[in-house]
PDB file of C-alpha atoms in Angstrom:
ATOM      1  CA  MET A   1      10.218  74.627 271.418  1.00 92.00           C
ATOM      2  CA  ILE A   2       7.784  77.514 271.107  1.00 95.00           C
ATOM      3  CA  VAL A   3       7.365  79.389 274.394  1.00 96.00           C
ATOM      4  CA  LEU A   4       5.108  82.255 273.321  1.00 97.00           C
ATOM      5  CA  GLU A   5       2.892  83.010 270.352  1.00 97.00           C
ATOM      6  CA  THR A   6       1.496  86.335 269.169  1.00 98.00           C
ATOM      7  CA  GLU A   7      -0.556  87.272 266.147  1.00 97.00           C
ATOM      8  CA  ARG A   8       2.488  87.347 263.848  1.00 98.00           C
ATOM      9  CA  LEU A   9       5.286  85.754 265.856  1.00 98.00           C
ATOM     10  CA  HIS A  10       6.624  82.693 267.617  1.00 98.00           C
ATOM     11  CA  LEU A  11       9.130  83.111 270.433  1.00 98.00           C
ATOM     12  CA  ARG A  12      11.118  79.928 270.856  1.00 98.00           C
ATOM     13  CA  TYR A  13      14.130  78.483 272.624  1.00 98.00           C
ATOM     14  CA  GLN A  14      17.516  79.000 271.033  1.00 98.00           C
ATOM     15  CA  THR A  15      19.382  75.881 269.926  1.00 98.00           C
ATOM     16  CA  LEU A  16      22.937  75.329 268.744  1.00 98.00           C
ATOM     17  CA  ASP A  17      21.541  75.144 265.193  1.00 98.00           C
ATOM     18  CA  ASP A  18      20.754  78.872 265.468  1.00 98.00           C
ATOM     19  CA  ALA A  19      24.460  79.773 265.475  1.00 98.00           C
ATOM     20  CA  PRO A  20      24.455  81.402 261.994  1.00 98.00           C
ATOM     21  CA  PHE A  21      21.613  83.732 262.992  1.00 98.00           C
ATOM     22  CA  ILE A  22      23.201  84.567 266.366  1.00 98.00           C
ATOM     23  CA  LEU A  23      26.525  85.292 264.651  1.00 98.00           C
ATOM     24  CA  GLU A  24      24.754  87.795 262.391  1.00 98.00           C
ATOM     25  CA  LEU A  25      22.676  89.390 265.170  1.00 98.00           C
ATOM     26  CA  VAL A  26      25.456  89.942 267.725  1.00 98.00           C
ATOM     27  CA  ASN A  27      27.669  91.523 265.059  1.00 98.00           C
ATOM     28  CA  ASP A  28      24.985  93.916 263.804  1.00 98.00           C
ATOM     29  CA  PRO A  29      26.286  97.513 264.180  1.00 96.00           C
ATOM     30  CA  ALA A  30      23.340  98.475 266.442  1.00 96.00           C
ATOM     31  CA  TRP A  31      24.009  95.473 268.721  1.00 96.00           C
ATOM     32  CA  LEU A  32      27.670  96.435 268.949  1.00 95.00           C
ATOM     33  CA  GLN A  33      26.783 100.085 269.679  1.00 94.00           C
ATOM     34  CA  PHE A  34      23.964  99.596 272.182  1.00 94.00           C
ATOM     35  CA  ILE A  35      24.583  96.159 273.719  1.00 93.00           C
ATOM     36  CA  GLY A  36      28.291  95.592 273.245  1.00 92.00           C
ATOM     37  CA  ASP A  37      30.828  93.377 271.570  1.00 94.00           C
ATOM     38  CA  ARG A  38      30.461  89.815 272.817  1.00 94.00           C
ATOM     39  CA  GLY A  39      33.522  88.578 270.926  1.00 96.00           C
ATOM     40  CA  VAL A  40      31.453  86.230 268.758  1.00 98.00           C
ATOM     41  CA  ARG A  41      33.350  85.935 265.462  1.00 98.00           C
ATOM     42  CA  THR A  42      32.804  82.360 264.284  1.00 98.00           C
ATOM     43  CA  LEU A  43      30.035  79.762 264.244  1.00 98.00           C
ATOM     44  CA  ASP A  44      31.819  77.946 267.081  1.00 98.00           C
ATOM     45  CA  ASP A  45      31.815  81.199 269.082  1.00 98.00           C
ATOM     46  CA  ALA A  46      28.095  81.561 268.376  1.00 98.00           C
ATOM     47  CA  ARG A  47      27.361  77.998 269.506  1.00 98.00           C
ATOM     48  CA  SER A  48      29.324  78.649 272.695  1.00 98.00           C
ATOM     49  CA  TYR A  49      27.449  81.937 273.208  1.00 98.00           C
ATOM     50  CA  ILE A  50      24.111  80.090 272.916  1.00 98.00           C
ATOM     51  CA  ALA A  51      25.195  77.183 275.155  1.00 98.00           C
ATOM     52  CA  ASN A  52      26.653  79.388 277.888  1.00 97.00           C
ATOM     53  CA  GLY A  53      23.961  82.055 277.664  1.00 96.00           C
ATOM     54  CA  ALA A  54      20.440  81.184 276.617  1.00 97.00           C
ATOM     55  CA  ILE A  55      20.567  77.427 277.200  1.00 97.00           C
ATOM     56  CA  LYS A  56      22.110  77.799 280.669  1.00 97.00           C
ATOM     57  CA  SER A  57      19.522  80.470 281.494  1.00 97.00           C
ATOM     58  CA  TYR A  58      16.647  78.177 280.452  1.00 97.00           C
ATOM     59  CA  GLU A  59      18.060  75.400 282.666  1.00 97.00           C
ATOM     60  CA  ARG A  60      18.926  77.603 285.666  1.00 96.00           C
ATOM     61  CA  ASP A  61      16.041  80.095 285.683  1.00 96.00           C
ATOM     62  CA  GLY A  62      13.317  78.562 283.516  1.00 96.00           C
ATOM     63  CA  PHE A  63      13.462  81.518 281.109  1.00 97.00           C
ATOM     64  CA  GLY A  64      15.947  83.366 278.920  1.00 97.00           C
ATOM     65  CA  PHE A  65      16.291  85.124 275.603  1.00 98.00           C
ATOM     66  CA  TYR A  66      14.043  83.569 272.981  1.00 98.00           C
ATOM     67  CA  LEU A  67      14.434  83.779 269.238  1.00 98.00           C
ATOM     68  CA  VAL A  68      11.659  85.669 267.507  1.00 98.00           C
ATOM     69  CA  GLU A  69      10.467  84.191 264.238  1.00 98.00           C
ATOM     70  CA  ARG A  70       7.740  85.314 261.910  1.00 98.00           C
ATOM     71  CA  LYS A  71       4.952  82.729 261.785  1.00 97.00           C
ATOM     72  CA  GLU A  72       4.160  83.069 258.098  1.00 97.00           C
ATOM     73  CA  ASP A  73       7.617  82.089 256.813  1.00 97.00           C
ATOM     74  CA  HIS A  74       9.680  81.138 259.911  1.00 96.00           C
ATOM     75  CA  THR A  75      12.145  83.960 259.238  1.00 98.00           C
ATOM     76  CA  LEU A  76      14.254  84.757 262.287  1.00 98.00           C
ATOM     77  CA  LEU A  77      13.877  88.448 263.145  1.00 98.00           C
ATOM     78  CA  GLY A  78      15.662  88.904 266.457  1.00 98.00           C
ATOM     79  CA  MET A  79      15.569  87.898 270.098  1.00 98.00           C
ATOM     80  CA  CYS A  80      13.504  88.935 273.076  1.00 98.00           C
ATOM     81  CA  GLY A  81      13.192  87.566 276.557  1.00 98.00           C
ATOM     82  CA  LEU A  82      14.084  87.691 280.204  1.00 98.00           C
ATOM     83  CA  VAL A  83      17.372  87.206 281.993  1.00 97.00           C
ATOM     84  CA  LYS A  84      18.573  87.254 285.586  1.00 96.00           C
ATOM     85  CA  ARG A  85      21.672  89.393 285.194  1.00 93.00           C
ATOM     86  CA  GLU A  86      24.525  89.806 287.684  1.00 90.00           C
ATOM     87  CA  GLY A  87      24.334  93.279 289.153  1.00 91.00           C
ATOM     88  CA  LEU A  88      20.549  93.630 288.965  1.00 94.00           C
ATOM     89  CA  GLU A  89      18.220  92.500 291.738  1.00 94.00           C
ATOM     90  CA  ASP A  90      15.290  91.941 289.388  1.00 96.00           C
ATOM     91  CA  VAL A  91      14.678  90.025 286.185  1.00 97.00           C
ATOM     92  CA  ASP A  92      15.626  92.052 283.118  1.00 97.00           C
ATOM     93  CA  ILE A  93      13.732  92.203 279.800  1.00 98.00           C
ATOM     94  CA  GLY A  94      15.786  92.654 276.660  1.00 97.00           C
ATOM     95  CA  PHE A  95      15.370  92.618 272.897  1.00 98.00           C
ATOM     96  CA  ALA A  96      17.362  93.017 269.694  1.00 98.00           C
ATOM     97  CA  PHE A  97      16.261  92.775 266.067  1.00 98.00           C
ATOM     98  CA  LEU A  98      18.061  92.773 262.738  1.00 98.00           C
ATOM     99  CA  PRO A  99      17.802  96.060 260.793  1.00 97.00           C
ATOM    100  CA  ASP A 100      15.239  94.797 258.251  1.00 97.00           C
ATOM    101  CA  TYR A 101      12.774  94.012 261.053  1.00 98.00           C
ATOM    102  CA  ARG A 102      12.995  97.198 263.100  1.00 96.00           C
ATOM    103  CA  SER A 103      10.212  99.805 263.097  1.00 94.00           C
ATOM    104  CA  LYS A 104       7.610  97.233 262.021  1.00 97.00           C
ATOM    105  CA  GLY A 105       6.085  96.591 265.458  1.00 97.00           C
ATOM    106  CA  TYR A 106       7.799  93.226 265.929  1.00 98.00           C
ATOM    107  CA  ALA A 107       9.817  94.297 268.989  1.00 98.00           C
ATOM    108  CA  TYR A 108       6.741  95.734 270.698  1.00 98.00           C
ATOM    109  CA  GLU A 109       4.672  92.645 269.854  1.00 98.00           C
ATOM    110  CA  ALA A 110       7.353  90.262 271.155  1.00 98.00           C
ATOM    111  CA  ALA A 111       8.190  92.326 274.244  1.00 98.00           C
ATOM    112  CA  SER A 112       4.504  92.732 275.132  1.00 98.00           C
ATOM    113  CA  ALA A 113       4.128  88.951 275.086  1.00 98.00           C
ATOM    114  CA  VAL A 114       7.247  88.565 277.228  1.00 98.00           C
ATOM    115  CA  MET A 115       5.971  91.122 279.762  1.00 98.00           C
ATOM    116  CA  GLN A 116       2.600  89.345 279.939  1.00 97.00           C
ATOM    117  CA  TYR A 117       4.438  86.024 280.426  1.00 97.00           C
ATOM    118  CA  ALA A 118       6.606  87.571 283.171  1.00 97.00           C
ATOM    119  CA  LYS A 119       3.561  88.860 285.050  1.00 96.00           C
ATOM    120  CA  GLU A 120       0.993  86.099 284.487  1.00 96.00           C
ATOM    121  CA  THR A 121       3.064  82.922 284.178  1.00 96.00           C
ATOM    122  CA  LEU A 122       6.167  83.719 286.221  1.00 96.00           C
ATOM    123  CA  GLY A 123       4.301  85.898 288.729  1.00 96.00           C
ATOM    124  CA  LEU A 124       6.845  88.709 288.600  1.00 96.00           C
ATOM    125  CA  THR A 125       5.722  92.047 290.016  1.00 96.00           C
ATOM    126  CA  ARG A 126       8.962  93.825 289.078  1.00 96.00           C
ATOM    127  CA  VAL A 127      10.768  93.707 285.746  1.00 98.00           C
ATOM    128  CA  VAL A 128      13.679  95.956 284.848  1.00 98.00           C
ATOM    129  CA  ALA A 129      15.593  96.866 281.715  1.00 98.00           C
ATOM    130  CA  ILE A 130      18.877  98.596 281.028  1.00 97.00           C
ATOM    131  CA  THR A 131      19.867 100.675 278.027  1.00 96.00           C
ATOM    132  CA  THR A 132      22.788 102.830 277.072  1.00 96.00           C
ATOM    133  CA  GLN A 133      22.091 106.491 277.595  1.00 96.00           C
ATOM    134  CA  ASP A 134      21.943 107.129 273.831  1.00 95.00           C
ATOM    135  CA  ASN A 135      19.585 104.243 272.975  1.00 96.00           C
ATOM    136  CA  HIS A 136      16.458 106.359 272.735  1.00 95.00           C
ATOM    137  CA  SER A 137      14.419 103.957 270.576  1.00 95.00           C
ATOM    138  CA  SER A 138      14.714 101.171 273.156  1.00 96.00           C
ATOM    139  CA  GLY A 139      13.846 103.638 275.913  1.00 97.00           C
ATOM    140  CA  ARG A 140      10.665 104.653 274.076  1.00 97.00           C
ATOM    141  CA  LEU A 141       9.698 101.005 273.590  1.00 97.00           C
ATOM    142  CA  LEU A 142      10.276 100.251 277.280  1.00 98.00           C
ATOM    143  CA  GLU A 143       8.060 103.173 278.261  1.00 97.00           C
ATOM    144  CA  LYS A 144       5.377 101.955 275.844  1.00 97.00           C
ATOM    145  CA  LEU A 145       5.576  98.584 277.666  1.00 97.00           C
ATOM    146  CA  GLY A 146       4.929 100.278 281.010  1.00 96.00           C
ATOM    147  CA  LEU A 147       8.479 100.582 282.344  1.00 97.00           C
ATOM    148  CA  ARG A 148       9.666 103.956 283.641  1.00 97.00           C
ATOM    149  CA  PHE A 149      13.159 105.409 283.885  1.00 97.00           C
ATOM    150  CA  GLU A 150      14.314 105.183 287.486  1.00 97.00           C
ATOM    151  CA  ARG A 151      18.023 106.024 287.645  1.00 97.00           C
ATOM    152  CA  LEU A 152      21.465 105.500 286.168  1.00 97.00           C
ATOM    153  CA  VAL A 153      23.277 102.298 287.181  1.00 96.00           C
ATOM    154  CA  GLN A 154      26.680 100.788 286.647  1.00 94.00           C
ATOM    155  CA  MET A 155      26.964  97.077 285.962  1.00 92.00           C
ATOM    156  CA  PRO A 156      29.776  94.955 287.477  1.00 90.00           C
ATOM    157  CA  ASN A 157      33.050  95.164 285.542  1.00 86.00           C
ATOM    158  CA  ASP A 158      31.776  98.067 283.420  1.00 86.00           C
ATOM    159  CA  THR A 159      32.502 101.780 283.576  1.00 89.00           C
ATOM    160  CA  GLU A 160      29.510 102.976 281.542  1.00 91.00           C
ATOM    161  CA  LEU A 161      26.459 104.357 283.307  1.00 96.00           C
ATOM    162  CA  LEU A 162      23.277 102.764 281.951  1.00 97.00           C
ATOM    163  CA  ARG A 163      19.655 103.852 282.203  1.00 97.00           C
ATOM    164  CA  LEU A 164      17.573 101.570 284.435  1.00 97.00           C
ATOM    165  CA  PHE A 165      13.882 101.267 283.567  1.00 98.00           C
ATOM    166  CA  VAL A 166      11.484  99.589 286.000  1.00 98.00           C
ATOM    167  CA  TYR A 167       8.033  98.036 285.852  1.00 97.00           C
ATOM    168  CA  ASP A 168       6.836  97.711 289.442  1.00 95.00           C
ATOM    169  CA  ALA A 169       3.414  96.371 290.395  1.00 89.00           C
ATOM    170  CA  SER A 170       4.476  95.136 293.810  1.00 80.00           C
ATOM    171  CA  PRO A 171       2.138  96.081 296.685  1.00 75.00           C
ATOM    172  CA  ALA A 172       4.844  98.264 298.318  1.00 70.00           C
ATOM    173  CA  SER A 173       5.098 100.427 295.181  1.00 61.00           C
ATOM    174  CA  THR A 174       1.338 100.966 294.882  1.00 52.00           C
ATOM    175  CA  THR A 175       0.591 102.024 298.454  1.00 47.00           C
ATOM    176  CA  VAL A 176       0.457 105.710 299.344  1.00 46.00           C
TER     177      VAL A 176
END
């Protein structure tokens, strides 16, 4: 099911049939470096990752990580969406794209649509994002989307300090 549409892209729900793509994406060297090893090594692992991640998120929260496909040829490029993550008070935006589709504006186009959806459809006034301290390209994209670096945070069961970016349009943040 298509959730969002942009000029060049569809963002749609993940299904178990997307396991081959997910297997490739989560084992991409950049994913492993900046997001982490999820232990997905087989198609069965990928199906389990989809079922216990995205599909559960759609059912529980009404949103999740969507697959990003190019309209013109239905090529899967990456994922982008929202997640309610343990250890963060606010909904988190995230994105990841295969190497061939980076630096072509797809991540910005998809993430812009997700931010608009978060604000206008879900009514969120705060959206956060986390990145590793060395993931400068994601940090630049988050700033382009209107998020600002706030502080370093540590997620549950992790020792690494991550950069927390925040978009905050709540009334408390705009009053002087």
